[in-house]
PDB file of N, CA and C and ligand atoms in Angstrom:
ATOM      1  N   MET A 216     -33.289  -7.628  73.782  1.00 82.00           N
ATOM      2  CA  MET A 216     -33.295  -8.707  72.907  1.00 82.00           C
ATOM      3  C   MET A 216     -32.056  -8.555  72.011  1.00 82.00           C
ATOM      4  N   LYS A 217     -31.653  -9.645  71.464  1.00 84.00           N
ATOM      5  CA  LYS A 217     -30.445  -9.652  70.441  1.00 84.00           C
ATOM      6  C   LYS A 217     -30.544 -10.749  69.588  1.00 84.00           C
ATOM      7  N   VAL A 218     -29.841 -10.585  68.455  1.00 88.00           N
ATOM      8  CA  VAL A 218     -29.740 -11.686  67.454  1.00 88.00           C
ATOM      9  C   VAL A 218     -28.632 -12.536  67.842  1.00 88.00           C
ATOM     10  N   TYR A 219     -28.704 -13.769  67.620  1.00 85.00           N
ATOM     11  CA  TYR A 219     -27.713 -14.752  68.009  1.00 85.00           C
ATOM     12  C   TYR A 219     -27.635 -15.809  66.913  1.00 85.00           C
ATOM     13  N   ASN A 220     -26.387 -16.265  66.603  1.00 91.00           N
ATOM     14  CA  ASN A 220     -26.279 -17.342  65.622  1.00 91.00           C
ATOM     15  C   ASN A 220     -26.321 -18.643  66.342  1.00 91.00           C
ATOM     16  N   TYR A 221     -27.477 -19.258  66.260  1.00 87.00           N
ATOM     17  CA  TYR A 221     -27.701 -20.518  66.992  1.00 87.00           C
ATOM     18  C   TYR A 221     -26.864 -21.673  66.427  1.00 87.00           C
ATOM     19  N   MET A 222     -26.334 -21.489  65.231  1.00 92.00           N
ATOM     20  CA  MET A 222     -25.443 -22.459  64.759  1.00 92.00           C
ATOM     21  C   MET A 222     -24.259 -22.734  65.566  1.00 92.00           C
ATOM     22  N   GLU A 223     -23.776 -21.610  66.303  1.00 94.00           N
ATOM     23  CA  GLU A 223     -22.694 -21.760  67.218  1.00 94.00           C
ATOM     24  C   GLU A 223     -22.860 -22.782  68.238  1.00 94.00           C
ATOM     25  N   ASP A 224     -24.159 -22.797  68.783  1.00 91.00           N
ATOM     26  CA  ASP A 224     -24.452 -23.910  69.864  1.00 91.00           C
ATOM     27  C   ASP A 224     -24.418 -25.270  69.210  1.00 91.00           C
ATOM     28  N   ILE A 225     -25.137 -25.417  68.062  1.00 91.00           N
ATOM     29  CA  ILE A 225     -25.171 -26.633  67.416  1.00 91.00           C
ATOM     30  C   ILE A 225     -23.781 -27.243  67.077  1.00 91.00           C
ATOM     31  N   VAL A 226     -22.955 -26.338  66.488  1.00 95.00           N
ATOM     32  CA  VAL A 226     -21.563 -26.752  66.114  1.00 95.00           C
ATOM     33  C   VAL A 226     -20.730 -27.198  67.374  1.00 95.00           C
ATOM     34  N   SER A 227     -20.888 -26.380  68.389  1.00 95.00           N
ATOM     35  CA  SER A 227     -20.052 -26.638  69.719  1.00 95.00           C
ATOM     36  C   SER A 227     -20.502 -27.954  70.273  1.00 95.00           C
ATOM     37  N   ASP A 228     -21.868 -28.233  70.208  1.00 93.00           N
ATOM     38  CA  ASP A 228     -22.259 -29.536  70.758  1.00 93.00           C
ATOM     39  C   ASP A 228     -21.733 -30.653  69.958  1.00 93.00           C
ATOM     40  N   GLU A 229     -21.853 -30.572  68.661  1.00 95.00           N
ATOM     41  CA  GLU A 229     -21.442 -31.567  67.710  1.00 95.00           C
ATOM     42  C   GLU A 229     -19.878 -31.856  67.854  1.00 95.00           C
ATOM     43  N   LEU A 230     -19.156 -30.757  68.004  1.00 97.00           N
ATOM     44  CA  LEU A 230     -17.699 -30.831  68.246  1.00 97.00           C
ATOM     45  C   LEU A 230     -17.359 -31.565  69.443  1.00 97.00           C
ATOM     46  N   GLU A 231     -18.045 -31.253  70.589  1.00 96.00           N
ATOM     47  CA  GLU A 231     -17.789 -31.977  71.794  1.00 96.00           C
ATOM     48  C   GLU A 231     -18.048 -33.452  71.653  1.00 96.00           C
ATOM     49  N   LYS A 232     -19.095 -33.832  70.958  1.00 95.00           N
ATOM     50  CA  LYS A 232     -19.520 -35.182  70.827  1.00 95.00           C
ATOM     51  C   LYS A 232     -18.379 -35.889  70.015  1.00 95.00           C
ATOM     52  N   LEU A 233     -18.013 -35.315  68.847  1.00 96.00           N
ATOM     53  CA  LEU A 233     -17.089 -36.004  67.978  1.00 96.00           C
ATOM     54  C   LEU A 233     -15.646 -36.050  68.616  1.00 96.00           C
ATOM     55  N   LEU A 234     -15.282 -34.979  69.327  1.00 96.00           N
ATOM     56  CA  LEU A 234     -14.044 -35.025  69.940  1.00 96.00           C
ATOM     57  C   LEU A 234     -13.920 -36.034  71.147  1.00 96.00           C
ATOM     58  N   GLY A 235     -15.064 -36.288  71.786  1.00 94.00           N
ATOM     59  CA  GLY A 235     -15.118 -37.333  72.747  1.00 94.00           C
ATOM     60  C   GLY A 235     -14.676 -38.676  72.216  1.00 94.00           C
ATOM     61  N   SER A 236     -14.868 -38.935  70.955  1.00 91.00           N
ATOM     62  CA  SER A 236     -14.586 -40.234  70.428  1.00 91.00           C
ATOM     63  C   SER A 236     -13.339 -40.156  69.488  1.00 91.00           C
ATOM     64  N   ALA A 237     -12.758 -38.932  69.344  1.00 90.00           N
ATOM     65  CA  ALA A 237     -11.560 -38.797  68.465  1.00 90.00           C
ATOM     66  C   ALA A 237     -10.444 -39.402  69.075  1.00 90.00           C
ATOM     67  N   GLY A 238      -9.403 -39.798  68.299  1.00 89.00           N
ATOM     68  CA  GLY A 238      -8.200 -40.429  68.851  1.00 89.00           C
ATOM     69  C   GLY A 238      -7.236 -39.427  69.335  1.00 89.00           C
ATOM     70  N   ASP A 239      -6.019 -39.691  68.944  1.00 91.00           N
ATOM     71  CA  ASP A 239      -4.808 -39.013  69.511  1.00 91.00           C
ATOM     72  C   ASP A 239      -4.642 -37.680  68.836  1.00 91.00           C
ATOM     73  N   ILE A 240      -5.474 -36.617  69.102  1.00 95.00           N
ATOM     74  CA  ILE A 240      -5.295 -35.252  68.485  1.00 95.00           C
ATOM     75  C   ILE A 240      -5.367 -34.323  69.604  1.00 95.00           C
ATOM     76  N   CYS A 241      -4.900 -33.063  69.326  1.00 96.00           N
ATOM     77  CA  CYS A 241      -4.851 -32.058  70.248  1.00 96.00           C
ATOM     78  C   CYS A 241      -6.276 -31.492  70.496  1.00 96.00           C
ATOM     79  N   LYS A 242      -6.700 -31.530  71.727  1.00 96.00           N
ATOM     80  CA  LYS A 242      -8.129 -31.070  72.014  1.00 96.00           C
ATOM     81  C   LYS A 242      -8.084 -29.816  72.946  1.00 96.00           C
ATOM     82  N   CYS A 243      -7.042 -28.935  72.822  1.00 97.00           N
ATOM     83  CA  CYS A 243      -6.911 -27.788  73.726  1.00 97.00           C
ATOM     84  C   CYS A 243      -7.984 -26.767  73.310  1.00 97.00           C
ATOM     85  N   GLN A 244      -8.153 -25.741  74.100  1.00 96.00           N
ATOM     86  CA  GLN A 244      -9.172 -24.708  73.950  1.00 96.00           C
ATOM     87  C   GLN A 244      -8.946 -24.071  72.583  1.00 96.00           C
ATOM     88  N   LYS A 245      -7.728 -23.803  72.242  1.00 97.00           N
ATOM     89  CA  LYS A 245      -7.311 -23.082  71.000  1.00 97.00           C
ATOM     90  C   LYS A 245      -7.800 -23.941  69.831  1.00 97.00           C
ATOM     91  N   CYS A 246      -7.454 -25.170  69.826  1.00 97.00           N
ATOM     92  CA  CYS A 246      -7.793 -26.072  68.678  1.00 97.00           C
ATOM     93  C   CYS A 246      -9.344 -26.196  68.573  1.00 97.00           C
ATOM     94  N   ARG A 247     -10.029 -26.376  69.766  1.00 97.00           N
ATOM     95  CA  ARG A 247     -11.475 -26.418  69.705  1.00 97.00           C
ATOM     96  C   ARG A 247     -12.151 -25.204  69.064  1.00 97.00           C
ATOM     97  N   LEU A 248     -11.633 -24.055  69.434  1.00 97.00           N
ATOM     98  CA  LEU A 248     -12.154 -22.788  68.827  1.00 97.00           C
ATOM     99  C   LEU A 248     -11.849 -22.669  67.328  1.00 97.00           C
ATOM    100  N   ASP A 249     -10.638 -23.057  66.970  1.00 98.00           N
ATOM    101  CA  ASP A 249     -10.277 -23.116  65.570  1.00 98.00           C
ATOM    102  C   ASP A 249     -11.197 -24.044  64.832  1.00 98.00           C
ATOM    103  N   MET A 250     -11.498 -25.174  65.345  1.00 98.00           N
ATOM    104  CA  MET A 250     -12.396 -26.114  64.739  1.00 98.00           C
ATOM    105  C   MET A 250     -13.822 -25.590  64.553  1.00 98.00           C
ATOM    106  N   ALA A 251     -14.238 -24.967  65.609  1.00 98.00           N
ATOM    107  CA  ALA A 251     -15.585 -24.362  65.567  1.00 98.00           C
ATOM    108  C   ALA A 251     -15.691 -23.263  64.552  1.00 98.00           C
ATOM    109  N   ALA A 252     -14.667 -22.433  64.508  1.00 98.00           N
ATOM    110  CA  ALA A 252     -14.637 -21.304  63.485  1.00 98.00           C
ATOM    111  C   ALA A 252     -14.622 -21.910  62.101  1.00 98.00           C
ATOM    112  N   TRP A 253     -13.841 -22.825  61.862  1.00 98.00           N
ATOM    113  CA  TRP A 253     -13.664 -23.511  60.574  1.00 98.00           C
ATOM    114  C   TRP A 253     -15.006 -24.014  60.061  1.00 98.00           C
ATOM    115  N   ALA A 254     -15.750 -24.735  60.917  1.00 98.00           N
ATOM    116  CA  ALA A 254     -17.031 -25.250  60.558  1.00 98.00           C
ATOM    117  C   ALA A 254     -18.045 -24.214  60.363  1.00 98.00           C
ATOM    118  N   LEU A 255     -18.066 -23.152  61.264  1.00 98.00           N
ATOM    119  CA  LEU A 255     -18.962 -22.119  61.206  1.00 98.00           C
ATOM    120  C   LEU A 255     -18.842 -21.319  59.974  1.00 98.00           C
ATOM    121  N   ASN A 256     -17.548 -21.243  59.419  1.00 98.00           N
ATOM    122  CA  ASN A 256     -17.340 -20.383  58.229  1.00 98.00           C
ATOM    123  C   ASN A 256     -17.970 -21.201  56.950  1.00 98.00           C
ATOM    124  N   ARG A 257     -18.174 -22.472  57.078  1.00 97.00           N
ATOM    125  CA  ARG A 257     -18.786 -23.215  56.003  1.00 97.00           C
ATOM    126  C   ARG A 257     -20.135 -23.658  56.222  1.00 97.00           C
ATOM    127  N   LEU A 258     -20.843 -23.329  57.217  1.00 96.00           N
ATOM    128  CA  LEU A 258     -22.300 -23.609  57.446  1.00 96.00           C
ATOM    129  C   LEU A 258     -23.033 -22.410  57.450  1.00 96.00           C
ATOM    130  N   PRO A 259     -24.338 -22.454  56.863  1.00 93.00           N
ATOM    131  CA  PRO A 259     -25.136 -21.236  56.958  1.00 93.00           C
ATOM    132  C   PRO A 259     -25.475 -20.793  58.325  1.00 93.00           C
ATOM    133  N   PRO A 260     -25.403 -19.535  58.720  1.00 93.00           N
ATOM    134  CA  PRO A 260     -25.774 -19.035  60.001  1.00 93.00           C
ATOM    135  C   PRO A 260     -27.302 -19.317  60.305  1.00 93.00           C
ATOM    136  N   GLN A 261     -27.644 -19.469  61.457  1.00 87.00           N
ATOM    137  CA  GLN A 261     -29.104 -19.649  61.869  1.00 87.00           C
ATOM    138  C   GLN A 261     -29.354 -18.627  62.893  1.00 87.00           C
ATOM    139  N   TYR A 262     -29.732 -17.527  62.489  1.00 86.00           N
ATOM    140  CA  TYR A 262     -29.922 -16.373  63.443  1.00 86.00           C
ATOM    141  C   TYR A 262     -31.295 -16.425  64.054  1.00 86.00           C
ATOM    142  N   ILE A 263     -31.290 -16.218  65.398  1.00 83.00           N
ATOM    143  CA  ILE A 263     -32.493 -16.279  66.121  1.00 83.00           C
ATOM    144  C   ILE A 263     -32.545 -15.079  66.980  1.00 83.00           C
ATOM    145  N   VAL A 264     -33.744 -14.674  67.592  1.00 82.00           N
ATOM    146  CA  VAL A 264     -33.820 -13.633  68.522  1.00 82.00           C
ATOM    147  C   VAL A 264     -33.936 -14.120  69.875  1.00 82.00           C
ATOM    148  N   THR A 265     -33.124 -13.692  70.860  1.00 78.00           N
ATOM    149  CA  THR A 265     -33.199 -14.175  72.128  1.00 78.00           C
ATOM    150  C   THR A 265     -33.479 -13.026  73.024  1.00 78.00           C
ATOM    151  N   GLU A 266     -34.027 -13.364  74.126  1.00 74.00           N
ATOM    152  CA  GLU A 266     -34.308 -12.379  75.271  1.00 74.00           C
ATOM    153  C   GLU A 266     -33.865 -13.045  76.443  1.00 74.00           C
ATOM    154  N   LYS A 267     -32.949 -12.389  77.195  1.00 65.00           N
ATOM    155  CA  LYS A 267     -32.421 -12.953  78.480  1.00 65.00           C
ATOM    156  C   LYS A 267     -31.882 -14.341  78.301  1.00 65.00           C
ATOM    157  N   GLY A 268     -31.232 -14.627  77.187  1.00 56.00           N
ATOM    158  CA  GLY A 268     -30.758 -16.004  76.955  1.00 56.00           C
ATOM    159  C   GLY A 268     -31.717 -17.012  76.567  1.00 56.00           C
ATOM    160  N   ARG A 269     -32.958 -16.609  76.505  1.00 58.00           N
ATOM    161  CA  ARG A 269     -33.991 -17.745  76.184  1.00 58.00           C
ATOM    162  C   ARG A 269     -34.174 -17.841  74.691  1.00 58.00           C
ATOM    163  N   VAL A 270     -34.178 -18.999  74.201  1.00 58.00           N
ATOM    164  CA  VAL A 270     -34.362 -19.234  72.761  1.00 58.00           C
ATOM    165  C   VAL A 270     -35.833 -19.287  72.453  1.00 58.00           C
ATOM    166  N   PHE A 271     -36.355 -18.392  71.513  1.00 51.00           N
ATOM    167  CA  PHE A 271     -37.694 -18.449  71.205  1.00 51.00           C
ATOM    168  C   PHE A 271     -38.038 -19.293  69.987  1.00 51.00           C
ATOM    169  N   THR A 272     -37.023 -19.377  69.145  1.00 53.00           N
ATOM    170  CA  THR A 272     -37.372 -20.111  67.873  1.00 53.00           C
ATOM    171  C   THR A 272     -36.468 -21.441  67.912  1.00 53.00           C
ATOM    172  N   LYS A 273     -37.268 -22.458  67.803  1.00 57.00           N
ATOM    173  CA  LYS A 273     -36.533 -23.696  67.667  1.00 57.00           C
ATOM    174  C   LYS A 273     -36.226 -24.059  66.179  1.00 57.00           C
ATOM    175  N   LEU A 274     -34.983 -24.340  65.889  1.00 57.00           N
ATOM    176  CA  LEU A 274     -34.702 -24.407  64.491  1.00 57.00           C
ATOM    177  C   LEU A 274     -34.888 -25.893  63.941  1.00 57.00           C
ATOM    178  N   ASN A 275     -34.526 -26.011  62.749  1.00 58.00           N
ATOM    179  CA  ASN A 275     -34.731 -27.240  62.026  1.00 58.00           C
ATOM    180  C   ASN A 275     -33.791 -28.314  62.310  1.00 58.00           C
ATOM    181  N   GLU A 276     -33.597 -28.507  63.725  1.00 57.00           N
ATOM    182  CA  GLU A 276     -32.665 -29.542  64.172  1.00 57.00           C
ATOM    183  C   GLU A 276     -33.112 -30.889  63.807  1.00 57.00           C
ATOM    184  N   GLN A 277     -34.462 -31.063  63.543  1.00 63.00           N
ATOM    185  CA  GLN A 277     -34.958 -32.429  63.289  1.00 63.00           C
ATOM    186  C   GLN A 277     -34.601 -32.864  61.798  1.00 63.00           C
ATOM    187  N   ASN A 278     -34.275 -31.817  60.997  1.00 78.00           N
ATOM    188  CA  ASN A 278     -34.065 -32.049  59.601  1.00 78.00           C
ATOM    189  C   ASN A 278     -32.782 -32.946  59.410  1.00 78.00           C
ATOM    190  N   ILE A 279     -32.964 -34.058  58.751  1.00 83.00           N
ATOM    191  CA  ILE A 279     -31.767 -34.967  58.527  1.00 83.00           C
ATOM    192  C   ILE A 279     -30.637 -34.375  57.835  1.00 83.00           C
ATOM    193  N   GLN A 280     -30.983 -33.737  56.664  1.00 86.00           N
ATOM    194  CA  GLN A 280     -29.920 -33.185  55.799  1.00 86.00           C
ATOM    195  C   GLN A 280     -29.176 -32.134  56.519  1.00 86.00           C
ATOM    196  N   PHE A 281     -29.918 -31.368  57.347  1.00 86.00           N
ATOM    197  CA  PHE A 281     -29.298 -30.286  58.148  1.00 86.00           C
ATOM    198  C   PHE A 281     -28.156 -30.887  59.047  1.00 86.00           C
ATOM    199  N   GLN A 282     -28.539 -32.005  59.756  1.00 88.00           N
ATOM    200  CA  GLN A 282     -27.658 -32.711  60.656  1.00 88.00           C
ATOM    201  C   GLN A 282     -26.567 -33.366  59.932  1.00 88.00           C
ATOM    202  N   VAL A 283     -26.849 -33.939  58.740  1.00 93.00           N
ATOM    203  CA  VAL A 283     -25.677 -34.470  57.864  1.00 93.00           C
ATOM    204  C   VAL A 283     -24.717 -33.451  57.536  1.00 93.00           C
ATOM    205  N   ASP A 284     -25.117 -32.255  57.096  1.00 94.00           N
ATOM    206  CA  ASP A 284     -24.278 -31.144  56.708  1.00 94.00           C
ATOM    207  C   ASP A 284     -23.325 -30.702  57.842  1.00 94.00           C
ATOM    208  N   ILE A 285     -23.934 -30.600  59.065  1.00 95.00           N
ATOM    209  CA  ILE A 285     -23.140 -30.232  60.251  1.00 95.00           C
ATOM    210  C   ILE A 285     -22.117 -31.231  60.630  1.00 95.00           C
ATOM    211  N   LEU A 286     -22.581 -32.498  60.623  1.00 96.00           N
ATOM    212  CA  LEU A 286     -21.685 -33.602  61.032  1.00 96.00           C
ATOM    213  C   LEU A 286     -20.436 -33.584  60.062  1.00 96.00           C
ATOM    214  N   ARG A 287     -20.686 -33.447  58.701  1.00 97.00           N
ATOM    215  CA  ARG A 287     -19.750 -33.445  57.656  1.00 97.00           C
ATOM    216  C   ARG A 287     -18.690 -32.343  57.873  1.00 97.00           C
ATOM    217  N   GLU A 288     -19.209 -31.085  58.119  1.00 98.00           N
ATOM    218  CA  GLU A 288     -18.289 -30.007  58.269  1.00 98.00           C
ATOM    219  C   GLU A 288     -17.478 -29.989  59.531  1.00 98.00           C
ATOM    220  N   VAL A 289     -18.129 -30.445  60.612  1.00 98.00           N
ATOM    221  CA  VAL A 289     -17.449 -30.570  61.880  1.00 98.00           C
ATOM    222  C   VAL A 289     -16.319 -31.577  61.784  1.00 98.00           C
ATOM    223  N   THR A 290     -16.630 -32.670  61.221  1.00 97.00           N
ATOM    224  CA  THR A 290     -15.657 -33.767  60.964  1.00 97.00           C
ATOM    225  C   THR A 290     -14.423 -33.207  60.124  1.00 97.00           C
ATOM    226  N   LYS A 291     -14.728 -32.517  59.052  1.00 98.00           N
ATOM    227  CA  LYS A 291     -13.605 -31.907  58.224  1.00 98.00           C
ATOM    228  C   LYS A 291     -12.819 -30.899  59.021  1.00 98.00           C
ATOM    229  N   ALA A 292     -13.507 -30.068  59.820  1.00 98.00           N
ATOM    230  CA  ALA A 292     -12.894 -29.121  60.706  1.00 98.00           C
ATOM    231  C   ALA A 292     -11.839 -29.801  61.687  1.00 98.00           C
ATOM    232  N   ILE A 293     -12.276 -30.923  62.300  1.00 97.00           N
ATOM    233  CA  ILE A 293     -11.471 -31.645  63.186  1.00 97.00           C
ATOM    234  C   ILE A 293     -10.164 -32.182  62.477  1.00 97.00           C
ATOM    235  N   LEU A 294     -10.465 -32.678  61.270  1.00 96.00           N
ATOM    236  CA  LEU A 294      -9.279 -33.290  60.477  1.00 96.00           C
ATOM    237  C   LEU A 294      -8.340 -32.199  60.156  1.00 96.00           C
ATOM    238  N   ASN A 295      -8.940 -31.104  59.575  1.00 97.00           N
ATOM    239  CA  ASN A 295      -8.025 -29.972  59.075  1.00 97.00           C
ATOM    240  C   ASN A 295      -7.204 -29.321  60.224  1.00 97.00           C
ATOM    241  N   ILE A 296      -7.796 -28.973  61.344  1.00 97.00           N
ATOM    242  CA  ILE A 296      -7.069 -28.332  62.415  1.00 97.00           C
ATOM    243  C   ILE A 296      -6.165 -29.261  63.044  1.00 97.00           C
ATOM    244  N   SER A 297      -6.547 -30.491  63.329  1.00 97.00           N
ATOM    245  CA  SER A 297      -5.684 -31.435  63.977  1.00 97.00           C
ATOM    246  C   SER A 297      -4.410 -31.742  63.165  1.00 97.00           C
ATOM    247  N   ARG A 298      -4.469 -31.622  61.814  1.00 96.00           N
ATOM    248  CA  ARG A 298      -3.324 -31.840  60.939  1.00 96.00           C
ATOM    249  C   ARG A 298      -2.348 -30.652  61.070  1.00 96.00           C
ATOM    250  N   ASN A 299      -3.015 -29.466  61.177  1.00 94.00           N
ATOM    251  CA  ASN A 299      -2.183 -28.244  61.180  1.00 94.00           C
ATOM    252  C   ASN A 299      -2.529 -27.290  62.436  1.00 94.00           C
ATOM    253  N   PRO A 300      -2.305 -27.838  63.635  1.00 93.00           N
ATOM    254  CA  PRO A 300      -2.656 -26.987  64.794  1.00 93.00           C
ATOM    255  C   PRO A 300      -1.848 -25.627  64.803  1.00 93.00           C
ATOM    256  N   LYS A 301      -2.419 -24.552  65.082  1.00 89.00           N
ATOM    257  CA  LYS A 301      -1.830 -23.220  64.951  1.00 89.00           C
ATOM    258  C   LYS A 301      -1.131 -22.857  66.247  1.00 89.00           C
ATOM    259  N   HIS A 302      -0.430 -23.834  66.793  1.00 93.00           N
ATOM    260  CA  HIS A 302       0.417 -23.518  67.992  1.00 93.00           C
ATOM    261  C   HIS A 302       1.490 -24.624  68.080  1.00 93.00           C
TER     262      HIS A 302
HETATM  263 ZN1   ZN B 542      -4.217 -27.520  70.450  1.00 73.29          ZN
END
């Protein structure tokens, strides 16, 4: 068993969704990871215990404020990184 920050999954899902509809910005692997890191540094971690990759605890994904916060931070991450790509 190990602890895992489930927020990483949520942020990367949200990032994929938003980048899918984003305009003319760099969407390379480096930028995607920079965006994910930027958002993850500003969102509270959601640690869960996993065993063999299985998620035991479902988190408060249904909470509207929780989703609004994630959407806001991921959107800001995309704006920030796409303005200043580190490559
Ligand atoms: Zn890039």
